[in-house]
Amino acid sequence: MVGEVGWNAGPCPSTTREHALSHDTTTQSFGTRLGNFLRRETTGGALLIGAAAIALVLANSPWREAYETLSQTVVGPAYIGGVYIHLDLSLASWAADGLLAIFFFTVGLELKHEFVAGSLRSPKQAGVPMLAAVGGMALPAIIYVVMVLSLGNSEALHGWAIPTATDIAFALAVLAVFGKGLPVAIRTFLLTLAVVDDLLAIIIIAVFYTSEINGAWLGGSLVVIAVFAWYIRTRSPKWWLLIPLFVVAWAFMHASGVHATIAGVLMGFAATARPIHGETDTRTHHYEHVVKPWSQGLALPIFAFFSAGVNLVDGGGPAEILGQPIVFAIVAGLVLGKLIGILGTTWLVTRVTPLRLAQGIGVRDLLPVAFLAGIGFTVSLLIAELSFEEGSEFTLGAKAAILIASVLAATLGALTLRWDVKQERGPDMNRDDLPDEVTTLIGDEQDRKDH
């Protein structure tokens, strides 16, 4: 295991936050240092960008046929003992359906923590970012639908959910680099917004992107997930039992017709978010600490490598692909829709309801946050693959649009963050008639220990 921390969740010192975040590298092994490096927000974002860049280069190079052949190489059995299980998947499908389950497992852990012990446990504290997330998903979808209809591209309507997603890893990485000196509450707002965004995206995938459901396989998956949920709460669960349960639940969910990443979310949500059995750490934090290096260092980069390779050379060339109405609709949805939806909802909520922003945050600070929310990337790429047939012009156009919008949103987010850092901050930024008490800033010593 990366970082020399297993899936076993016994009350040992290695599960404590202080140990996990230790900066004393002189006594740490290479595995521990590597694990801590891969957990960093900046590392996750850099690996995503690097993998996507390599994919784009290969997909438009003389080796593009080799890249396409690799992506479509089929691995896995179609049958086991005469039972059709449909695990004869291409490497690209294994990345989207299989490896992303690891990422969604960490999403489930994060959701559980936030609902039980984090920013979502108090509706008063979480109300503004939660409602902002809803506005930031509804308006991009509306913009997409209006634009594809007005531009005569109604057959692309099935992709309406593509511009609704926010990439947590990418957005937090940009904030960590360019938001140094701003109140940590801004990160909490972005994290809460992105977590709610992910939750709604998961619901959208489960409801709108599931064609046929095999009740037997789905029931089998839910039974295994229930066993997983029971076992992960026992005194000392073993990784060599948790991983097989995870794989079986995933395989059954995949065979049921429901997107298999849903199994990852449900199993992440099964972990406890409060200490049990006399432990000093929560199971959600422990397993996130263990799995996050695999998610950010392996699952997400490989998915980006296979999904971001948009071939702009063959066929009609860049002009034909980038000239599709779907491209303009997705870019407008992610960049403008997120911006207007989040800022507009926040402005409305804080003026017509008793809800207020957290201490130290002003509406001004939400300008860069709204731009960062326009970084769709991982989940948007997944929804694009679920929306259209593999290799279709819509799929290529949608992926190209997601990459363009994500780069544009990240750039605007970085620029507005640096602008915001330079502005003078008032004593009551959230206008609740109480002086702000800001003790921790992004990038300071305490924040580096926590992130």
mmCIF file of C-alpha atoms in Angstrom, residues 104-444:
data_model
loop_
_atom_site.group_PDB
_atom_site.id
_atom_site.type_symbol
_atom_site.label_atom_id
_atom_site.label_comp_id
_atom_site.label_asym_id
_atom_site.label_seq_id
_atom_site.Cartn_x
_atom_site.Cartn_y
_atom_site.Cartn_z
ATOM 1 C CA PHE A 104 -15.952 7.623 -6.770
ATOM 2 C CA PHE A 105 -15.190 5.577 -3.658
ATOM 3 C CA THR A 106 -13.189 8.558 -2.346
ATOM 4 C CA VAL A 107 -16.091 10.818 -3.369
ATOM 5 C CA GLY A 108 -18.432 8.642 -1.297
ATOM 6 C CA LEU A 109 -16.074 8.862 1.679
ATOM 7 C CA GLU A 110 -15.926 12.631 1.337
ATOM 8 C CA LEU A 111 -19.683 12.923 1.037
ATOM 9 C CA LYS A 112 -20.199 10.802 4.159
ATOM 10 C CA HIS A 113 -17.713 12.875 6.156
ATOM 11 C CA GLU A 114 -19.201 16.178 5.045
ATOM 12 C CA PHE A 115 -22.764 15.083 5.836
ATOM 13 C CA VAL A 116 -21.922 13.668 9.273
ATOM 14 C CA ALA A 117 -19.037 15.743 10.598
ATOM 15 C CA GLY A 118 -18.132 18.317 7.955
ATOM 16 C CA SER A 119 -19.494 21.386 6.253
ATOM 17 C CA LEU A 120 -22.796 19.766 5.204
ATOM 18 C CA ARG A 121 -23.866 18.753 8.718
ATOM 19 C CA SER A 122 -25.309 22.196 9.406
ATOM 20 C CA PRO A 123 -27.876 23.458 6.875
ATOM 21 C CA LYS A 124 -27.240 26.996 8.095
ATOM 22 C CA GLN A 125 -23.524 26.782 7.295
ATOM 23 C CA ALA A 126 -23.885 24.728 4.137
ATOM 24 C CA GLY A 127 -27.041 26.380 2.811
ATOM 25 C CA VAL A 128 -25.415 28.983 0.564
ATOM 26 C CA PRO A 129 -22.853 26.726 -1.187
ATOM 27 C CA MET A 130 -25.426 23.937 -1.515
ATOM 28 C CA LEU A 131 -27.938 26.206 -3.218
ATOM 29 C CA ALA A 132 -25.131 27.763 -5.268
ATOM 30 C CA ALA A 133 -24.227 24.265 -6.479
ATOM 31 C CA VAL A 134 -27.809 23.694 -7.621
ATOM 32 C CA GLY A 135 -27.857 27.013 -9.472
ATOM 33 C CA GLY A 136 -24.436 26.247 -10.907
ATOM 34 C CA MET A 137 -25.757 22.990 -12.361
ATOM 35 C CA ALA A 138 -29.199 24.114 -13.537
ATOM 36 C CA LEU A 139 -28.121 27.141 -15.582
ATOM 37 C CA PRO A 140 -25.384 25.331 -17.579
ATOM 38 C CA ALA A 141 -27.896 22.620 -18.486
ATOM 39 C CA ILE A 142 -30.431 25.255 -19.568
ATOM 40 C CA ILE A 143 -27.815 27.119 -21.631
ATOM 41 C CA TYR A 144 -26.783 23.869 -23.291
ATOM 42 C CA VAL A 145 -30.346 22.918 -24.227
ATOM 43 C CA VAL A 146 -31.200 26.386 -25.521
ATOM 44 C CA MET A 147 -28.027 26.642 -27.598
ATOM 45 C CA VAL A 148 -28.176 23.202 -29.235
ATOM 46 C CA LEU A 149 -31.825 23.772 -30.118
ATOM 47 C CA SER A 150 -31.297 27.299 -31.426
ATOM 48 C CA LEU A 151 -28.253 26.186 -33.448
ATOM 49 C CA GLY A 152 -30.155 23.297 -35.009
ATOM 50 C CA ASN A 153 -28.405 20.450 -33.207
ATOM 51 C CA SER A 154 -31.368 18.844 -31.410
ATOM 52 C CA GLU A 155 -29.963 15.308 -31.799
ATOM 53 C CA ALA A 156 -27.270 16.281 -29.267
ATOM 54 C CA LEU A 157 -29.794 17.013 -26.502
ATOM 55 C CA HIS A 158 -28.861 13.836 -24.653
ATOM 56 C CA GLY A 159 -25.648 15.538 -23.565
ATOM 57 C CA TRP A 160 -27.445 18.188 -21.503
ATOM 58 C CA ALA A 161 -25.703 17.086 -18.271
ATOM 59 C CA ILE A 162 -22.155 17.418 -19.635
ATOM 60 C CA PRO A 163 -21.607 21.055 -18.520
ATOM 61 C CA THR A 164 -23.126 20.532 -15.060
ATOM 62 C CA ALA A 165 -20.116 18.840 -13.426
ATOM 63 C CA THR A 166 -17.164 20.230 -11.438
ATOM 64 C CA ASP A 167 -13.805 18.484 -11.099
ATOM 65 C CA ILE A 168 -12.877 18.598 -7.389
ATOM 66 C CA ALA A 169 -9.215 17.625 -7.797
ATOM 67 C CA PHE A 170 -8.501 20.071 -10.621
ATOM 68 C CA ALA A 171 -10.365 22.999 -9.024
ATOM 69 C CA LEU A 172 -8.757 22.580 -5.589
ATOM 70 C CA ALA A 173 -5.320 22.308 -7.197
ATOM 71 C CA VAL A 174 -5.708 25.690 -8.921
ATOM 72 C CA LEU A 175 -7.000 27.235 -5.684
ATOM 73 C CA ALA A 176 -4.042 25.822 -3.721
ATOM 74 C CA VAL A 177 -1.528 27.345 -6.142
ATOM 75 C CA PHE A 178 -3.074 30.743 -6.886
ATOM 76 C CA GLY A 179 -5.235 31.399 -3.815
ATOM 77 C CA LYS A 180 -2.453 31.687 -1.236
ATOM 78 C CA GLY A 181 -3.299 34.375 1.307
ATOM 79 C CA LEU A 182 -7.083 34.053 1.012
ATOM 80 C CA PRO A 183 -9.236 32.775 3.922
ATOM 81 C CA VAL A 184 -9.476 28.972 4.165
ATOM 82 C CA ALA A 185 -13.274 29.402 4.256
ATOM 83 C CA ILE A 186 -13.081 29.975 0.491
ATOM 84 C CA ARG A 187 -11.716 26.447 0.043
ATOM 85 C CA THR A 188 -14.493 25.125 2.279
ATOM 86 C CA PHE A 189 -17.081 26.893 0.115
ATOM 87 C CA LEU A 190 -15.571 25.456 -3.079
ATOM 88 C CA LEU A 191 -15.280 21.985 -1.541
ATOM 89 C CA THR A 192 -18.885 22.040 -0.310
ATOM 90 C CA LEU A 193 -20.107 23.252 -3.694
ATOM 91 C CA ALA A 194 -18.080 20.608 -5.536
ATOM 92 C CA VAL A 195 -19.189 17.801 -3.197
ATOM 93 C CA VAL A 196 -22.879 18.681 -3.681
ATOM 94 C CA ASP A 197 -22.165 18.992 -7.400
ATOM 95 C CA ASP A 198 -20.706 15.476 -7.404
ATOM 96 C CA LEU A 199 -23.659 14.110 -5.446
ATOM 97 C CA LEU A 200 -26.119 15.560 -7.954
ATOM 98 C CA ALA A 201 -23.964 14.342 -10.863
ATOM 99 C CA ILE A 202 -24.038 10.822 -9.395
ATOM 100 C CA ILE A 203 -27.838 10.999 -9.190
ATOM 101 C CA ILE A 204 -28.005 12.250 -12.785
ATOM 102 C CA ILE A 205 -25.819 9.375 -14.004
ATOM 103 C CA ALA A 206 -27.885 6.823 -12.097
ATOM 104 C CA VAL A 207 -31.267 8.183 -13.241
ATOM 105 C CA PHE A 208 -30.711 9.534 -16.759
ATOM 106 C CA TYR A 209 -27.806 7.477 -18.091
ATOM 107 C CA THR A 210 -29.001 3.995 -17.234
ATOM 108 C CA SER A 211 -30.854 2.360 -20.136
ATOM 109 C CA GLU A 212 -31.774 -1.156 -18.988
ATOM 110 C CA ILE A 213 -31.567 -2.560 -15.477
ATOM 111 C CA ASN A 214 -31.120 -6.248 -14.668
ATOM 112 C CA GLY A 215 -32.839 -6.585 -11.314
ATOM 113 C CA ALA A 216 -31.038 -9.797 -10.323
ATOM 114 C CA TRP A 217 -27.553 -8.369 -10.830
ATOM 115 C CA LEU A 218 -28.545 -5.088 -9.175
ATOM 116 C CA GLY A 219 -29.974 -6.927 -6.184
ATOM 117 C CA GLY A 220 -26.820 -9.028 -5.940
ATOM 118 C CA SER A 221 -24.672 -5.900 -5.991
ATOM 119 C CA LEU A 222 -26.725 -4.266 -3.244
ATOM 120 C CA VAL A 223 -26.436 -7.401 -1.101
ATOM 121 C CA VAL A 224 -22.643 -7.422 -1.476
ATOM 122 C CA ILE A 225 -22.538 -3.680 -0.724
ATOM 123 C CA ALA A 226 -24.538 -4.361 2.442
ATOM 124 C CA VAL A 227 -22.005 -7.015 3.466
ATOM 125 C CA PHE A 228 -19.207 -4.536 2.686
ATOM 126 C CA ALA A 229 -20.957 -1.902 4.828
ATOM 127 C CA TRP A 230 -21.232 -4.323 7.744
ATOM 128 C CA TYR A 231 -17.666 -5.578 7.478
ATOM 129 C CA ILE A 232 -16.056 -2.146 7.099
ATOM 130 C CA ARG A 233 -17.601 -1.205 10.467
ATOM 131 C CA THR A 234 -16.264 -4.228 12.357
ATOM 132 C CA ARG A 235 -13.405 -3.852 14.815
ATOM 133 C CA SER A 236 -10.583 -4.815 12.474
ATOM 134 C CA PRO A 237 -11.594 -5.235 8.810
ATOM 135 C CA LYS A 238 -8.893 -6.729 6.571
ATOM 136 C CA TRP A 239 -7.957 -5.286 3.205
ATOM 137 C CA TRP A 240 -7.751 -8.754 1.648
ATOM 138 C CA LEU A 241 -11.495 -9.165 2.303
ATOM 139 C CA LEU A 242 -12.576 -5.566 1.600
ATOM 140 C CA ILE A 243 -11.005 -5.461 -1.855
ATOM 141 C CA PRO A 244 -12.691 -8.677 -3.133
ATOM 142 C CA LEU A 245 -16.045 -7.452 -1.782
ATOM 143 C CA PHE A 246 -15.475 -4.138 -3.567
ATOM 144 C CA VAL A 247 -14.629 -5.877 -6.850
ATOM 145 C CA VAL A 248 -17.612 -8.246 -6.694
ATOM 146 C CA ALA A 249 -20.050 -5.419 -5.860
ATOM 147 C CA TRP A 250 -18.598 -3.399 -8.741
ATOM 148 C CA ALA A 251 -18.840 -6.325 -11.200
ATOM 149 C CA PHE A 252 -22.461 -7.067 -10.237
ATOM 150 C CA MET A 253 -23.374 -3.377 -10.572
ATOM 151 C CA HIS A 254 -21.720 -3.274 -13.994
ATOM 152 C CA ALA A 255 -23.656 -6.347 -15.113
ATOM 153 C CA SER A 256 -26.916 -4.787 -13.883
ATOM 154 C CA GLY A 257 -26.750 -1.943 -16.401
ATOM 155 C CA VAL A 258 -26.370 0.793 -13.756
ATOM 156 C CA HIS A 259 -23.068 2.611 -14.197
ATOM 157 C CA ALA A 260 -20.577 0.696 -12.072
ATOM 158 C CA THR A 261 -19.085 3.795 -10.431
ATOM 159 C CA ILE A 262 -22.314 4.051 -8.394
ATOM 160 C CA ALA A 263 -21.133 0.990 -6.472
ATOM 161 C CA GLY A 264 -17.961 2.872 -5.526
ATOM 162 C CA VAL A 265 -19.973 5.779 -4.157
ATOM 163 C CA LEU A 266 -22.266 3.535 -2.099
ATOM 164 C CA MET A 267 -19.351 1.634 -0.573
ATOM 165 C CA GLY A 268 -17.569 4.881 0.265
ATOM 166 C CA PHE A 269 -20.724 6.110 1.929
ATOM 167 C CA ALA A 270 -20.809 2.910 4.016
ATOM 168 C CA ALA A 271 -17.759 3.888 6.088
ATOM 169 C CA THR A 272 -18.370 5.552 9.458
ATOM 170 C CA ALA A 273 -17.614 9.255 9.830
ATOM 171 C CA ARG A 274 -17.228 9.145 13.605
ATOM 172 C CA PRO A 275 -14.625 7.203 15.624
ATOM 173 C CA ILE A 276 -15.748 3.710 16.660
ATOM 174 C CA HIS A 277 -14.280 0.835 18.682
ATOM 175 C CA GLY A 278 -12.183 3.244 20.732
ATOM 176 C CA GLU A 279 -10.245 4.542 17.705
ATOM 177 C CA THR A 280 -8.897 8.075 17.525
ATOM 178 C CA ASP A 281 -9.563 8.432 13.796
ATOM 179 C CA THR A 282 -12.693 8.073 11.677
ATOM 180 C CA ARG A 283 -12.997 5.315 9.112
ATOM 181 C CA THR A 284 -13.863 7.852 6.376
ATOM 182 C CA HIS A 285 -10.624 9.753 6.988
ATOM 183 C CA HIS A 286 -8.577 6.572 7.301
ATOM 184 C CA TYR A 287 -9.761 5.056 4.034
ATOM 185 C CA GLU A 288 -9.548 8.362 2.191
ATOM 186 C CA HIS A 289 -5.948 8.633 3.416
ATOM 187 C CA VAL A 290 -5.231 5.131 2.100
ATOM 188 C CA VAL A 291 -7.083 5.264 -1.223
ATOM 189 C CA LYS A 292 -6.506 8.875 -2.308
ATOM 190 C CA PRO A 293 -2.954 8.244 -3.618
ATOM 191 C CA TRP A 294 -4.316 5.446 -5.812
ATOM 192 C CA SER A 295 -7.177 7.658 -6.964
ATOM 193 C CA GLN A 296 -5.108 10.754 -7.751
ATOM 194 C CA GLY A 297 -1.928 8.966 -8.760
ATOM 195 C CA LEU A 298 -3.355 6.139 -10.837
ATOM 196 C CA ALA A 299 -7.112 6.059 -11.518
ATOM 197 C CA LEU A 300 -7.698 9.669 -12.588
ATOM 198 C CA PRO A 301 -4.557 10.082 -14.752
ATOM 199 C CA ILE A 302 -5.216 6.800 -16.595
ATOM 200 C CA PHE A 303 -8.848 7.787 -17.164
ATOM 201 C CA ALA A 304 -7.688 11.190 -18.478
ATOM 202 C CA PHE A 305 -5.146 9.465 -20.729
ATOM 203 C CA PHE A 306 -7.805 7.338 -22.419
ATOM 204 C CA SER A 307 -10.621 9.920 -22.417
ATOM 205 C CA ALA A 308 -8.911 13.180 -23.366
ATOM 206 C CA GLY A 309 -7.326 11.936 -26.576
ATOM 207 C CA VAL A 310 -9.433 13.849 -29.099
ATOM 208 C CA ASN A 311 -8.357 13.241 -32.707
ATOM 209 C CA LEU A 312 -8.531 16.596 -34.485
ATOM 210 C CA VAL A 313 -6.501 15.478 -37.518
ATOM 211 C CA ASP A 314 -8.557 12.827 -39.258
ATOM 212 C CA GLY A 315 -12.057 13.200 -40.642
ATOM 213 C CA GLY A 316 -13.091 16.778 -41.214
ATOM 214 C CA GLY A 317 -10.216 18.176 -39.176
ATOM 215 C CA PRO A 318 -10.273 20.699 -36.323
ATOM 216 C CA ALA A 319 -12.647 23.093 -38.081
ATOM 217 C CA GLU A 320 -15.391 20.467 -38.445
ATOM 218 C CA ILE A 321 -15.075 19.138 -34.880
ATOM 219 C CA LEU A 322 -14.705 22.495 -33.134
ATOM 220 C CA GLY A 323 -17.388 24.083 -35.314
ATOM 221 C CA GLN A 324 -20.147 21.861 -33.925
ATOM 222 C CA PRO A 325 -22.915 23.650 -32.000
ATOM 223 C CA ILE A 326 -22.338 21.210 -29.133
ATOM 224 C CA VAL A 327 -18.855 22.693 -28.613
ATOM 225 C CA PHE A 328 -20.167 26.224 -28.140
ATOM 226 C CA ALA A 329 -22.981 24.957 -25.909
ATOM 227 C CA ILE A 330 -20.622 23.083 -23.566
ATOM 228 C CA VAL A 331 -18.059 25.883 -23.353
ATOM 229 C CA ALA A 332 -20.778 28.453 -22.681
ATOM 230 C CA GLY A 333 -22.401 26.172 -20.117
ATOM 231 C CA LEU A 334 -19.229 25.431 -18.165
ATOM 232 C CA VAL A 335 -17.709 28.919 -18.230
ATOM 233 C CA LEU A 336 -20.664 31.318 -18.339
ATOM 234 C CA GLY A 337 -23.371 29.044 -16.958
ATOM 235 C CA LYS A 338 -21.379 28.119 -13.858
ATOM 236 C CA LEU A 339 -20.328 31.742 -13.321
ATOM 237 C CA ILE A 340 -23.796 33.257 -13.596
ATOM 238 C CA GLY A 341 -25.537 30.347 -11.878
ATOM 239 C CA ILE A 342 -23.292 30.360 -8.803
ATOM 240 C CA LEU A 343 -22.949 34.124 -8.416
ATOM 241 C CA GLY A 344 -26.615 34.788 -9.176
ATOM 242 C CA THR A 345 -27.859 32.128 -6.760
ATOM 243 C CA THR A 346 -25.515 33.321 -4.005
ATOM 244 C CA TRP A 347 -26.547 36.950 -4.471
ATOM 245 C CA LEU A 348 -30.237 36.008 -4.383
ATOM 246 C CA VAL A 349 -29.973 33.668 -1.387
ATOM 247 C CA THR A 350 -27.969 36.069 0.781
ATOM 248 C CA ARG A 351 -30.454 38.868 0.131
ATOM 249 C CA VAL A 352 -33.837 37.196 0.431
ATOM 250 C CA THR A 353 -33.060 34.592 3.113
ATOM 251 C CA PRO A 354 -31.296 34.667 6.510
ATOM 252 C CA LEU A 355 -28.487 32.530 5.077
ATOM 253 C CA ARG A 356 -25.058 34.165 4.893
ATOM 254 C CA LEU A 357 -21.602 33.344 3.631
ATOM 255 C CA ALA A 358 -19.029 32.044 6.105
ATOM 256 C CA GLN A 359 -16.886 34.500 8.043
ATOM 257 C CA GLY A 360 -14.173 36.113 5.953
ATOM 258 C CA ILE A 361 -15.859 35.490 2.582
ATOM 259 C CA GLY A 362 -17.397 38.198 0.441
ATOM 260 C CA VAL A 363 -19.330 37.848 -2.807
ATOM 261 C CA ARG A 364 -16.176 39.167 -4.485
ATOM 262 C CA ASP A 365 -14.342 35.988 -3.467
ATOM 263 C CA LEU A 366 -16.890 33.860 -5.298
ATOM 264 C CA LEU A 367 -15.885 35.205 -8.704
ATOM 265 C CA PRO A 368 -12.792 32.950 -8.887
ATOM 266 C CA VAL A 369 -14.703 30.136 -7.166
ATOM 267 C CA ALA A 370 -17.384 30.272 -9.864
ATOM 268 C CA PHE A 371 -14.741 30.139 -12.588
ATOM 269 C CA LEU A 372 -13.050 27.152 -10.907
ATOM 270 C CA ALA A 373 -16.410 25.378 -10.769
ATOM 271 C CA GLY A 374 -16.383 25.539 -14.577
ATOM 272 C CA ILE A 375 -13.541 23.011 -14.663
ATOM 273 C CA GLY A 376 -15.650 19.997 -15.617
ATOM 274 C CA PHE A 377 -12.990 17.560 -16.783
ATOM 275 C CA THR A 378 -13.271 14.114 -15.102
ATOM 276 C CA VAL A 379 -17.033 13.812 -14.510
ATOM 277 C CA SER A 380 -17.875 15.835 -17.636
ATOM 278 C CA LEU A 381 -15.717 13.495 -19.754
ATOM 279 C CA LEU A 382 -17.484 10.528 -18.195
ATOM 280 C CA ILE A 383 -20.943 11.963 -18.918
ATOM 281 C CA ALA A 384 -19.850 12.760 -22.493
ATOM 282 C CA GLU A 385 -18.950 9.092 -23.009
ATOM 283 C CA LEU A 386 -22.288 8.024 -21.542
ATOM 284 C CA SER A 387 -24.243 10.529 -23.659
ATOM 285 C CA PHE A 388 -23.122 9.566 -27.142
ATOM 286 C CA GLU A 389 -21.833 6.591 -29.068
ATOM 287 C CA GLU A 390 -18.131 5.911 -28.788
ATOM 288 C CA GLY A 391 -16.138 7.646 -31.528
ATOM 289 C CA SER A 392 -19.106 9.688 -32.827
ATOM 290 C CA GLU A 393 -18.626 13.292 -33.897
ATOM 291 C CA PHE A 394 -20.654 14.394 -30.875
ATOM 292 C CA THR A 395 -18.313 12.525 -28.523
ATOM 293 C CA LEU A 396 -15.217 14.080 -30.083
ATOM 294 C CA GLY A 397 -16.785 17.539 -30.084
ATOM 295 C CA ALA A 398 -17.954 17.203 -26.495
ATOM 296 C CA LYS A 399 -14.530 16.099 -25.271
ATOM 297 C CA ALA A 400 -12.805 18.895 -27.157
ATOM 298 C CA ALA A 401 -15.249 21.395 -25.660
ATOM 299 C CA ILE A 402 -14.683 20.065 -22.129
ATOM 300 C CA LEU A 403 -10.918 20.448 -22.507
ATOM 301 C CA ILE A 404 -11.236 23.969 -23.924
ATOM 302 C CA ALA A 405 -13.710 25.048 -21.258
ATOM 303 C CA SER A 406 -11.669 23.517 -18.426
ATOM 304 C CA VAL A 407 -8.466 25.266 -19.542
ATOM 305 C CA LEU A 408 -10.338 28.547 -19.986
ATOM 306 C CA ALA A 409 -12.082 28.256 -16.618
ATOM 307 C CA ALA A 410 -8.822 27.322 -14.863
ATOM 308 C CA THR A 411 -7.027 30.294 -16.436
ATOM 309 C CA LEU A 412 -9.771 32.765 -15.519
ATOM 310 C CA GLY A 413 -9.945 31.252 -12.045
ATOM 311 C CA ALA A 414 -6.197 31.639 -11.546
ATOM 312 C CA LEU A 415 -6.187 35.244 -12.776
ATOM 313 C CA THR A 416 -9.124 36.291 -10.608
ATOM 314 C CA LEU A 417 -7.614 34.540 -7.595
ATOM 315 C CA ARG A 418 -4.434 36.573 -7.923
ATOM 316 C CA TRP A 419 -6.564 39.715 -8.329
ATOM 317 C CA ASP A 420 -8.586 38.830 -5.240
ATOM 318 C CA VAL A 421 -5.441 38.236 -3.168
ATOM 319 C CA LYS A 422 -4.254 41.770 -3.913
ATOM 320 C CA GLN A 423 -7.513 43.439 -2.858
ATOM 321 C CA GLU A 424 -7.921 44.915 0.599
ATOM 322 C CA ARG A 425 -10.183 42.867 2.848
ATOM 323 C CA GLY A 426 -12.785 44.508 5.080
ATOM 324 C CA PRO A 427 -13.617 43.602 8.692
ATOM 325 C CA ASP A 428 -17.036 42.158 7.740
ATOM 326 C CA MET A 429 -16.711 40.544 4.308
ATOM 327 C CA ASN A 430 -19.845 38.405 4.621
ATOM 328 C CA ARG A 431 -21.963 41.354 5.824
ATOM 329 C CA ASP A 432 -23.526 39.624 8.800
ATOM 330 C CA ASP A 433 -22.910 42.689 11.026
ATOM 331 C CA LEU A 434 -20.316 40.739 13.020
ATOM 332 C CA PRO A 435 -16.540 41.184 12.748
ATOM 333 C CA ASP A 436 -14.878 38.353 10.834
ATOM 334 C CA GLU A 437 -12.569 36.031 12.757
ATOM 335 C CA VAL A 438 -10.130 34.669 10.185
ATOM 336 C CA THR A 439 -7.262 32.721 11.740
ATOM 337 C CA THR A 440 -6.075 30.481 8.882
ATOM 338 C CA LEU A 441 -5.190 31.452 5.326
ATOM 339 C CA ILE A 442 -4.641 29.287 2.271
ATOM 340 C CA GLY A 443 -0.960 28.419 2.040
ATOM 341 C CA ASP A 444 0.075 29.356 5.585
#
